[in-house]
Amino acid sequence: MSGYLSRCTRDVGFHVWCELIHFHTLYLYYKPFCSIQQCRQVKEEMAADKSQRIQMIAGVMASIIRIHKVLKICPLCLQADLDQFGEAYWHRTHQLPGVLVCPIHNCLLLEKCHQCNEDFMDQRIQYPALPTAFCRNHHALSEMVRIVEDLRLIGLSDFSNYILKGGYSEYNKEQMYDKYIQRLIRLGYCTATGRVKQREVREFFLSQYNPQFLTQIAVKLPEDNDFNWLSTILRKSRRSQHPLLHILIIQLLWDSPESIKLEGASSPFGFGPWPCLNPISDHHHVNVIPHVKIKRCSNTRRPVGTFECPSCGFTYSRRGPDQDRSAIYTIGRIKKFGPIWISQLEQLSKDHALGLRELSRLMKCDPKTIKRYLIGSISLKNEVNNLTNFQQRKKKRKATPTTKKSNVTPVRVDWAIRDQEINMLIKDAIKKLNNKRVSL
């Protein structure tokens, strides 16, 4: 085993090197946001003990996120380590970019002493000294505890710590992208075909993260163009982005880091089977529909799913995407009732004691629907005319006598002769006006 892997296999304890802080957790921290090929290259470079190459593959060197040059300490963790082990150590979670709060105590991390303004340790030193309860000028660090109440900073620390400990170790960049798209579809920021509404997503991002917060964690605002870092992540780009940027998106779309695991693959209507909503069938609300046909609404551009029961033929549709699981029991439009429903209607209609409203109550539909299905097959009680409205209008048009066309061809006007006649009339009128005496 190479020197790098031998260092990485040690548990983080009393002898933690700067290189270990940066690269020991690189694979778990960067793996969910790298492709399968990039993860394989990172493993190979770790075995070959090439740290700089790892940063290039994972996109650290080209990222807009910069690593802190000073190690950070939580004074409460420091005191707890001294009480438990008799010696403190540098915590990996505290050194992650964007992490300003301890995920255990919600305490503001210290980069320097508040009294003498001295840094604790530079990360560029190969063997950083272990922290103590006092700074170099013997100021007690336990007196510098400051509890943070900013939920965004606390959430960012929790999300980073969860990923650092391998919470998303089973995912890669492609799988995380699919989860982003499905969540955006549910929130209405993405079409059924996977086209992200970038401008609306950017407005949603800026409404949740104010510029002061982004400046505090050293992240640039996504610019108002199609090439900002937010659009690049949501465009399935080949480039790798820093995990901190992905964490901001995950924190934006989900309430907790575990919630992303509950998100299935991309589908605006979830996954089947879906229930049959035929009100008179014996399998009402039973999941018997295995497939859904998805099209796009021509007006709203939203996905429209068509569900057809293979047992009774009942077919209905509704617009998506589904916001929750209860949406599977809603009907947007009934396309076909099916042979079982029609057969039941014909049997009930043979009882002449049942009127139109009673039939609609038993069949659980509108009376006009009952009338439309029975016209032409069974005469209803007190039904005068079995023709539909369209057939009545068509019959009325046929009964109306049409006027015969005249064989006389219209006379066309010769506009040149007409102009000459008008010109002569104008000249005569001018002459009469000139010959008329005008009295003063």
Short mmCIF file of C-alpha atoms in Angstrom, two decimals:
data_model
loop_
_atom_site.label_atom_id
_atom_site.label_comp_id
_atom_site.label_asym_id
_atom_site.label_seq_id
_atom_site.Cartn_x
_atom_site.Cartn_y
_atom_site.Cartn_z
CA MET A 1 0.00 0.00 0.00
CA SER A 2 1.33 3.42 -0.91
CA GLY A 3 2.21 6.12 1.57
CA TYR A 4 -0.94 8.11 0.89
CA LEU A 5 -3.33 5.22 1.45
CA SER A 6 -1.47 4.17 4.59
CA ARG A 7 -1.99 7.68 5.98
CA CYS A 8 -5.64 7.69 4.93
CA THR A 9 -6.42 4.37 6.62
CA ARG A 10 -5.59 5.82 10.03
CA ASP A 11 -8.46 7.00 12.17
CA VAL A 12 -8.45 10.74 12.63
CA GLY A 13 -6.77 11.04 16.02
CA PHE A 14 -3.81 12.67 17.62
CA HIS A 15 -1.52 12.90 14.60
CA VAL A 16 -3.44 14.48 11.75
CA TRP A 17 -1.48 15.98 8.89
CA CYS A 18 -2.64 18.80 6.69
CA GLU A 19 -2.63 16.49 3.68
CA LEU A 20 -4.88 14.07 5.53
CA ILE A 21 -7.36 16.88 6.29
CA HIS A 22 -7.58 17.79 2.62
CA PHE A 23 -7.56 14.37 0.97
CA HIS A 24 -8.59 11.69 3.43
CA THR A 25 -12.26 12.49 2.92
CA LEU A 26 -11.89 13.55 -0.70
CA TYR A 27 -13.40 10.38 -2.09
CA LEU A 28 -16.49 10.35 0.16
CA TYR A 29 -16.92 14.12 -0.07
CA TYR A 30 -16.53 14.39 -3.85
CA LYS A 31 -17.81 11.00 -5.04
CA PRO A 32 -21.56 11.89 -5.22
CA PHE A 33 -20.71 14.80 -7.52
CA CYS A 34 -18.23 13.06 -9.83
CA SER A 35 -18.89 10.68 -12.69
CA ILE A 36 -18.05 6.98 -12.46
CA GLN A 37 -14.92 7.50 -14.55
CA GLN A 38 -13.75 10.41 -12.37
CA CYS A 39 -14.25 8.34 -9.21
CA ARG A 40 -12.14 5.57 -10.70
CA GLN A 41 -9.39 8.07 -11.56
CA VAL A 42 -9.47 9.51 -8.03
CA LYS A 43 -8.95 6.02 -6.59
CA GLU A 44 -6.01 5.40 -8.92
CA GLU A 45 -4.38 8.72 -8.06
CA MET A 46 -4.85 8.09 -4.34
CA ALA A 47 -3.09 4.75 -4.73
CA ALA A 48 -0.29 6.50 -6.62
CA ASP A 49 -0.01 9.22 -3.91
CA LYS A 50 -0.61 12.11 -6.35
CA SER A 51 -2.53 14.74 -4.39
CA GLN A 52 -2.48 17.55 -6.96
CA ARG A 53 -3.83 15.27 -9.67
CA ILE A 54 -6.78 14.41 -7.38
CA GLN A 55 -7.67 18.09 -7.07
CA MET A 56 -7.66 18.49 -10.84
CA ILE A 57 -9.90 15.45 -11.43
CA ALA A 58 -12.41 16.44 -8.76
CA GLY A 59 -12.59 20.00 -10.04
CA VAL A 60 -11.11 21.59 -6.91
CA MET A 61 -8.43 23.64 -8.67
CA ALA A 62 -10.81 25.02 -11.34
CA SER A 63 -13.63 25.69 -8.88
CA ILE A 64 -14.76 29.12 -7.72
CA ILE A 65 -14.57 27.79 -4.14
CA ARG A 66 -11.28 28.30 -2.38
CA ILE A 67 -9.97 26.22 0.53
CA HIS A 68 -9.34 28.09 3.77
CA LYS A 69 -5.67 28.59 4.49
CA VAL A 70 -6.20 28.58 8.24
CA LEU A 71 -7.38 25.62 10.30
CA LYS A 72 -10.57 26.11 12.32
CA ILE A 73 -11.48 25.05 15.83
CA CYS A 74 -14.68 24.62 17.80
CA PRO A 75 -13.90 25.62 21.42
CA LEU A 76 -16.54 23.23 22.79
CA CYS A 77 -15.19 20.28 20.75
CA LEU A 78 -11.69 21.26 21.86
CA GLN A 79 -12.66 21.11 25.53
CA ALA A 80 -14.54 17.82 25.01
CA ASP A 81 -11.48 16.22 23.36
CA LEU A 82 -9.23 17.35 26.21
CA ASP A 83 -11.62 15.95 28.81
CA GLN A 84 -12.07 12.62 27.00
CA PHE A 85 -8.62 11.95 25.51
CA GLY A 86 -6.38 14.35 27.34
CA GLU A 87 -5.38 15.76 23.96
CA ALA A 88 -7.30 17.53 21.19
CA TYR A 89 -7.19 17.01 17.43
CA TRP A 90 -8.22 18.82 14.27
CA HIS A 91 -11.73 17.84 13.16
CA ARG A 92 -12.25 17.14 9.48
CA THR A 93 -15.76 18.63 9.34
CA HIS A 94 -14.54 21.97 10.65
CA GLN A 95 -12.13 22.39 7.73
CA LEU A 96 -14.67 22.01 4.91
CA PRO A 97 -15.33 25.07 2.72
CA GLY A 98 -18.50 26.90 3.68
CA VAL A 99 -18.66 25.28 7.14
CA LEU A 100 -18.60 28.09 9.69
CA VAL A 101 -20.54 26.34 12.45
CA CYS A 102 -19.81 23.16 14.39
CA PRO A 103 -22.46 20.56 13.43
CA ILE A 104 -22.48 19.18 16.99
CA HIS A 105 -22.63 22.29 19.19
CA ASN A 106 -23.85 24.95 16.66
CA CYS A 107 -20.90 27.01 17.85
CA LEU A 108 -19.10 29.48 15.58
CA LEU A 109 -15.76 28.03 14.47
CA LEU A 110 -12.64 29.99 15.40
CA GLU A 111 -9.91 30.77 12.87
CA LYS A 112 -7.97 33.07 15.18
CA CYS A 113 -7.91 34.24 18.74
CA HIS A 114 -10.41 37.05 19.32
CA GLN A 115 -8.11 38.82 21.78
CA CYS A 116 -4.69 38.76 20.11
CA ASN A 117 -5.88 38.08 16.53
CA GLU A 118 -3.36 35.23 16.10
CA ASP A 119 -4.11 32.39 13.65
CA PHE A 120 -4.12 28.91 15.13
CA MET A 121 -2.32 27.04 12.33
CA ASP A 122 -1.60 27.39 8.64
CA GLN A 123 -2.81 24.43 6.59
CA ARG A 124 0.30 24.58 4.40
CA ILE A 125 2.43 23.29 7.28
CA GLN A 126 3.04 19.59 6.79
CA TYR A 127 2.74 18.61 10.46
CA PRO A 128 0.37 21.07 12.15
CA ALA A 129 0.68 21.18 15.91
CA LEU A 130 -2.19 19.88 18.00
CA PRO A 131 -4.55 22.52 19.37
CA THR A 132 -4.59 23.32 23.05
CA ALA A 133 -7.03 25.09 25.34
CA PHE A 134 -5.04 28.33 24.91
CA CYS A 135 -3.71 30.30 21.98
CA ARG A 136 -0.02 31.16 21.54
CA ASN A 137 -0.42 34.17 23.82
CA HIS A 138 -2.16 32.05 26.51
CA HIS A 139 -5.70 33.31 25.99
CA ALA A 140 -8.38 30.80 27.01
CA LEU A 141 -10.35 29.61 23.96
CA SER A 142 -13.22 28.33 26.12
CA GLU A 143 -14.20 31.96 26.72
CA MET A 144 -14.79 32.56 22.99
CA VAL A 145 -17.91 30.42 22.60
CA ARG A 146 -20.56 31.98 20.39
CA ILE A 147 -23.72 30.01 19.59
CA VAL A 148 -25.06 30.61 16.07
CA GLU A 149 -28.82 30.84 15.42
CA ASP A 150 -28.70 31.24 11.63
CA LEU A 151 -30.57 28.18 10.32
CA ARG A 152 -28.89 28.43 6.90
CA LEU A 153 -25.40 28.19 8.39
CA ILE A 154 -26.46 25.37 10.70
CA GLY A 155 -28.13 23.49 7.85
CA LEU A 156 -25.10 23.91 5.60
CA SER A 157 -22.89 22.47 8.32
CA ASP A 158 -25.22 19.50 8.87
CA PHE A 159 -25.47 18.73 5.14
CA SER A 160 -21.67 18.91 4.72
CA ASN A 161 -21.06 16.67 7.72
CA TYR A 162 -23.60 14.14 6.43
CA ILE A 163 -21.89 13.93 3.05
CA LEU A 164 -18.44 13.84 4.65
CA LYS A 165 -19.42 10.73 6.60
CA GLY A 166 -20.51 8.93 3.43
CA GLY A 167 -24.21 9.71 3.46
CA TYR A 168 -24.32 9.78 -0.35
CA SER A 169 -21.54 7.27 -1.00
CA GLU A 170 -23.85 5.07 -3.13
CA TYR A 171 -24.54 7.88 -5.63
CA ASN A 172 -22.60 9.46 -8.48
CA LYS A 173 -23.07 12.69 -10.45
CA GLU A 174 -25.54 11.20 -12.94
CA GLN A 175 -27.77 9.82 -10.20
CA MET A 176 -27.72 13.07 -8.27
CA TYR A 177 -28.66 14.94 -11.45
CA ASP A 178 -31.70 12.68 -11.92
CA LYS A 179 -32.83 13.46 -8.38
CA TYR A 180 -32.43 17.21 -9.01
CA ILE A 181 -34.58 16.98 -12.14
CA GLN A 182 -37.33 14.97 -10.48
CA ARG A 183 -37.51 17.39 -7.56
CA LEU A 184 -37.63 20.38 -9.91
CA ILE A 185 -40.45 18.71 -11.87
CA ARG A 186 -42.44 18.29 -8.67
CA LEU A 187 -41.83 21.93 -7.74
CA GLY A 188 -42.82 23.14 -11.21
CA TYR A 189 -39.37 24.42 -12.23
CA CYS A 190 -38.81 21.79 -14.92
CA THR A 191 -40.85 20.41 -17.81
CA ALA A 192 -41.82 16.76 -18.19
CA THR A 193 -39.10 16.31 -20.80
CA GLY A 194 -36.39 17.50 -18.40
CA ARG A 195 -35.91 21.10 -19.59
CA VAL A 196 -35.06 23.21 -16.55
CA LYS A 197 -36.57 26.68 -16.32
CA GLN A 198 -33.24 28.29 -15.53
CA ARG A 199 -34.46 31.85 -14.98
CA GLU A 200 -37.18 30.75 -12.55
CA VAL A 201 -34.75 28.48 -10.70
CA ARG A 202 -32.30 31.36 -10.32
CA GLU A 203 -35.04 33.59 -8.91
CA PHE A 204 -36.04 30.82 -6.50
CA PHE A 205 -32.39 30.41 -5.44
CA LEU A 206 -31.93 34.13 -4.78
CA SER A 207 -35.18 34.26 -2.82
CA GLN A 208 -33.84 31.62 -0.41
CA TYR A 209 -30.18 32.68 -0.23
CA ASN A 210 -29.50 36.37 0.27
CA PRO A 211 -26.22 37.91 -0.99
CA GLN A 212 -25.00 38.44 2.57
CA PHE A 213 -25.19 34.71 3.29
CA LEU A 214 -23.42 33.76 0.05
CA THR A 215 -20.67 36.30 0.73
CA GLN A 216 -20.26 34.88 4.22
CA ILE A 217 -19.55 31.38 2.87
CA ALA A 218 -17.44 32.76 -0.03
CA VAL A 219 -19.79 31.71 -2.86
CA LYS A 220 -20.44 33.99 -5.83
CA LEU A 221 -23.95 34.93 -6.85
CA PRO A 222 -25.13 33.03 -9.96
CA GLU A 223 -25.03 35.56 -12.76
CA ASP A 224 -28.01 36.35 -14.97
CA ASN A 225 -26.89 34.28 -17.94
CA ASP A 226 -26.96 30.69 -19.19
CA PHE A 227 -23.37 29.94 -18.13
CA ASN A 228 -23.43 30.57 -14.38
CA TRP A 229 -22.51 27.78 -11.98
CA LEU A 230 -26.16 27.11 -11.03
CA SER A 231 -27.21 26.56 -14.64
CA THR A 232 -24.14 24.45 -15.33
CA ILE A 233 -24.95 22.01 -12.52
CA LEU A 234 -28.58 21.67 -13.67
CA ARG A 235 -27.61 21.20 -17.34
CA LYS A 236 -25.92 17.81 -16.94
CA SER A 237 -22.53 19.22 -17.80
CA ARG A 238 -19.42 17.07 -17.98
CA ARG A 239 -17.61 19.50 -15.70
CA SER A 240 -17.35 18.71 -12.00
CA GLN A 241 -18.49 21.37 -9.58
CA HIS A 242 -17.43 21.83 -5.98
CA PRO A 243 -19.54 19.87 -3.44
CA LEU A 244 -20.37 23.12 -1.62
CA LEU A 245 -22.33 24.30 -4.67
CA HIS A 246 -24.19 21.00 -4.82
CA ILE A 247 -24.92 21.21 -1.09
CA LEU A 248 -26.54 24.62 -1.61
CA ILE A 249 -28.82 23.12 -4.26
CA ILE A 250 -29.67 20.10 -2.09
CA GLN A 251 -30.41 22.35 0.87
CA LEU A 252 -32.59 24.48 -1.41
CA LEU A 253 -34.68 21.56 -2.70
CA TRP A 254 -34.91 19.34 0.39
CA ASP A 255 -35.46 19.97 4.09
CA SER A 256 -32.99 17.37 5.34
CA PRO A 257 -30.03 15.52 3.80
CA GLU A 258 -31.84 12.18 4.18
CA SER A 259 -34.90 13.37 2.21
CA ILE A 260 -33.08 13.11 -1.12
CA LYS A 261 -32.95 9.31 -0.72
CA LEU A 262 -36.74 9.17 -0.72
CA GLU A 263 -36.82 10.77 -4.17
CA GLY A 264 -37.30 8.14 -6.88
CA ALA A 265 -36.34 8.28 -10.53
CA SER A 266 -37.69 10.99 -12.80
CA SER A 267 -41.41 10.55 -13.51
CA PRO A 268 -44.10 13.23 -13.24
CA PHE A 269 -46.66 10.65 -12.04
CA GLY A 270 -44.44 8.44 -9.90
CA PHE A 271 -44.24 4.73 -10.54
CA GLY A 272 -47.02 2.18 -10.96
CA PRO A 273 -49.12 0.35 -10.58
CA TRP A 274 -51.81 3.03 -10.38
CA PRO A 275 -55.37 2.62 -9.05
CA CYS A 276 -58.49 2.06 -11.16
CA LEU A 277 -60.98 4.83 -10.41
CA ASN A 278 -64.06 3.16 -11.91
CA PRO A 279 -66.70 3.90 -9.20
CA ILE A 280 -68.86 0.81 -9.90
CA SER A 281 -66.09 -1.76 -10.31
CA ASP A 282 -65.16 -4.31 -7.66
CA HIS A 283 -61.53 -3.17 -7.84
CA HIS A 284 -62.16 0.53 -7.16
CA HIS A 285 -58.97 2.21 -5.79
CA VAL A 286 -57.00 -1.01 -6.34
CA ASN A 287 -53.62 -0.60 -8.05
CA VAL A 288 -54.19 -2.59 -11.24
CA ILE A 289 -52.99 -0.15 -13.96
CA PRO A 290 -49.39 -1.07 -14.84
CA HIS A 291 -48.57 1.61 -17.42
CA VAL A 292 -49.22 5.29 -18.09
CA LYS A 293 -49.07 7.16 -21.40
CA ILE A 294 -47.53 10.61 -20.98
CA LYS A 295 -48.08 13.49 -23.39
CA ARG A 296 -47.74 17.25 -23.09
CA CYS A 297 -50.64 19.68 -22.77
CA SER A 298 -50.71 22.03 -25.77
CA ASN A 299 -51.86 24.96 -23.63
CA THR A 300 -50.01 24.68 -20.34
CA ARG A 301 -47.08 22.51 -21.58
CA ARG A 302 -47.53 20.37 -18.49
CA PRO A 303 -47.38 16.54 -18.66
CA VAL A 304 -50.70 14.73 -19.13
CA GLY A 305 -50.95 11.10 -18.08
CA THR A 306 -53.54 8.68 -19.47
CA PHE A 307 -54.41 5.65 -17.33
CA GLU A 308 -56.37 2.68 -18.78
CA CYS A 309 -57.54 -0.20 -16.60
CA PRO A 310 -56.83 -3.56 -18.29
CA SER A 311 -59.71 -5.21 -16.37
CA CYS A 312 -62.70 -2.96 -16.98
CA GLY A 313 -61.43 -0.58 -19.69
CA PHE A 314 -62.06 2.53 -17.59
CA THR A 315 -59.72 5.25 -18.93
CA TYR A 316 -58.98 8.63 -17.36
CA SER A 317 -56.33 11.30 -17.54
CA ARG A 318 -54.94 14.11 -15.39
CA ARG A 319 -52.28 16.81 -15.58
CA GLY A 320 -49.03 16.45 -13.70
CA PRO A 321 -46.66 16.49 -12.09
CA ASP A 322 -48.08 14.96 -8.91
CA GLN A 323 -47.31 17.07 -5.87
CA ASP A 324 -48.02 14.28 -3.39
CA ARG A 325 -49.13 10.64 -3.26
CA SER A 326 -52.82 11.53 -2.85
CA ALA A 327 -52.85 12.90 -6.44
CA ILE A 328 -53.10 9.36 -7.83
CA TYR A 329 -56.76 9.25 -6.72
CA THR A 330 -57.81 12.33 -8.70
CA ILE A 331 -59.38 12.38 -12.17
CA GLY A 332 -58.87 15.23 -14.57
CA ARG A 333 -60.98 13.88 -17.43
CA ILE A 334 -62.74 10.58 -18.11
CA LYS A 335 -61.91 9.41 -21.62
CA LYS A 336 -63.72 6.07 -21.64
CA PHE A 337 -66.01 4.34 -19.15
CA GLY A 338 -65.38 0.88 -20.54
CA PRO A 339 -67.66 -2.06 -21.46
CA ILE A 340 -68.39 -3.06 -17.85
CA TRP A 341 -69.71 0.39 -16.97
CA ILE A 342 -71.85 0.55 -20.15
CA SER A 343 -73.24 -2.95 -19.56
CA GLN A 344 -74.23 -2.03 -16.01
CA LEU A 345 -75.93 1.12 -17.28
CA GLU A 346 -77.97 -0.79 -19.86
CA GLN A 347 -79.17 -3.25 -17.25
CA LEU A 348 -80.30 -0.53 -14.88
CA SER A 349 -81.98 1.47 -17.64
CA LYS A 350 -84.31 -1.46 -18.44
CA ASP A 351 -86.08 -0.73 -15.19
CA HIS A 352 -88.53 1.96 -16.35
CA ALA A 353 -89.11 3.05 -12.76
CA LEU A 354 -85.62 4.58 -12.67
CA GLY A 355 -85.38 8.10 -13.92
CA LEU A 356 -82.40 9.93 -15.34
CA ARG A 357 -81.25 11.38 -12.03
CA GLU A 358 -81.59 8.05 -10.24
CA LEU A 359 -79.46 6.39 -12.90
CA SER A 360 -76.81 9.10 -12.58
CA ARG A 361 -76.76 8.60 -8.81
CA LEU A 362 -76.29 4.84 -9.15
CA MET A 363 -73.66 5.15 -11.88
CA LYS A 364 -71.97 8.07 -10.05
CA CYS A 365 -71.77 10.43 -12.99
CA ASP A 366 -73.55 13.41 -14.52
CA PRO A 367 -77.13 12.98 -15.91
CA LYS A 368 -75.99 14.36 -19.26
CA THR A 369 -73.43 11.57 -19.45
CA ILE A 370 -76.15 8.97 -18.86
CA LYS A 371 -78.30 10.53 -21.59
CA ARG A 372 -75.44 10.63 -24.06
CA TYR A 373 -74.62 6.93 -23.59
CA LEU A 374 -78.25 5.76 -23.79
CA ILE A 375 -79.34 7.74 -26.86
CA GLY A 376 -79.67 5.48 -29.89
CA SER A 377 -79.74 2.22 -27.91
CA ILE A 378 -82.41 2.42 -25.19
CA SER A 379 -85.37 4.86 -25.06
CA LEU A 380 -85.57 6.75 -21.79
CA LYS A 381 -88.75 7.38 -19.87
CA ASN A 382 -90.57 10.49 -21.17
CA GLU A 383 -87.90 10.88 -23.85
CA VAL A 384 -89.38 12.71 -26.83
CA ASN A 385 -86.50 12.92 -29.22
CA ASN A 386 -83.51 10.58 -29.21
CA LEU A 387 -81.41 12.78 -31.48
CA THR A 388 -78.39 14.58 -30.14
CA ASN A 389 -78.14 18.35 -30.39
CA PHE A 390 -75.78 18.06 -33.35
CA GLN A 391 -78.17 15.71 -35.17
CA GLN A 392 -81.09 18.06 -34.48
CA ARG A 393 -79.23 21.03 -35.94
CA LYS A 394 -78.20 18.97 -38.96
CA LYS A 395 -81.80 17.87 -39.57
CA LYS A 396 -83.05 21.44 -39.26
CA ARG A 397 -80.53 22.65 -41.82
CA LYS A 398 -81.67 20.01 -44.29
CA ALA A 399 -85.35 21.01 -43.86
CA THR A 400 -84.62 24.67 -44.63
CA PRO A 401 -85.16 25.37 -48.39
CA THR A 402 -82.16 26.76 -50.11
CA THR A 403 -82.42 29.59 -52.67
CA LYS A 404 -81.51 28.71 -56.24
CA LYS A 405 -78.62 30.51 -57.80
CA SER A 406 -79.44 32.98 -60.58
CA ASN A 407 -78.02 32.33 -64.06
CA VAL A 408 -77.70 36.08 -64.79
CA THR A 409 -74.06 37.14 -64.91
CA PRO A 410 -73.33 40.50 -63.25
CA VAL A 411 -72.31 43.43 -65.46
CA ARG A 412 -68.76 44.59 -64.83
CA VAL A 413 -68.11 48.34 -64.55
CA ASP A 414 -65.71 50.00 -67.01
CA TRP A 415 -63.87 52.30 -64.65
CA ALA A 416 -62.07 54.22 -67.41
CA ILE A 417 -65.38 55.38 -68.96
CA ARG A 418 -66.73 56.10 -65.49
CA ASP A 419 -63.73 58.36 -64.78
CA GLN A 420 -64.28 60.32 -68.04
CA GLU A 421 -67.95 60.90 -67.21
CA ILE A 422 -67.11 62.19 -63.75
CA ASN A 423 -64.37 64.41 -65.23
CA MET A 424 -66.87 66.05 -67.66
CA LEU A 425 -69.34 66.68 -64.85
CA ILE A 426 -66.64 68.37 -62.79
CA LYS A 427 -65.63 70.66 -65.69
CA ASP A 428 -69.27 71.71 -66.28
CA ALA A 429 -69.65 72.55 -62.62
CA ILE A 430 -66.49 74.69 -62.70
CA LYS A 431 -67.70 76.64 -65.74
CA LYS A 432 -71.02 77.40 -64.04
CA LEU A 433 -69.22 78.71 -61.01
CA ASN A 434 -66.97 80.94 -63.09
CA ASN A 435 -69.87 82.45 -65.08
CA LYS A 436 -71.87 83.21 -61.96
CA ARG A 437 -71.60 86.78 -60.79
CA VAL A 438 -70.54 87.32 -57.23
CA SER A 439 -72.11 90.37 -55.51
CA LEU A 440 -69.96 92.30 -53.06
#
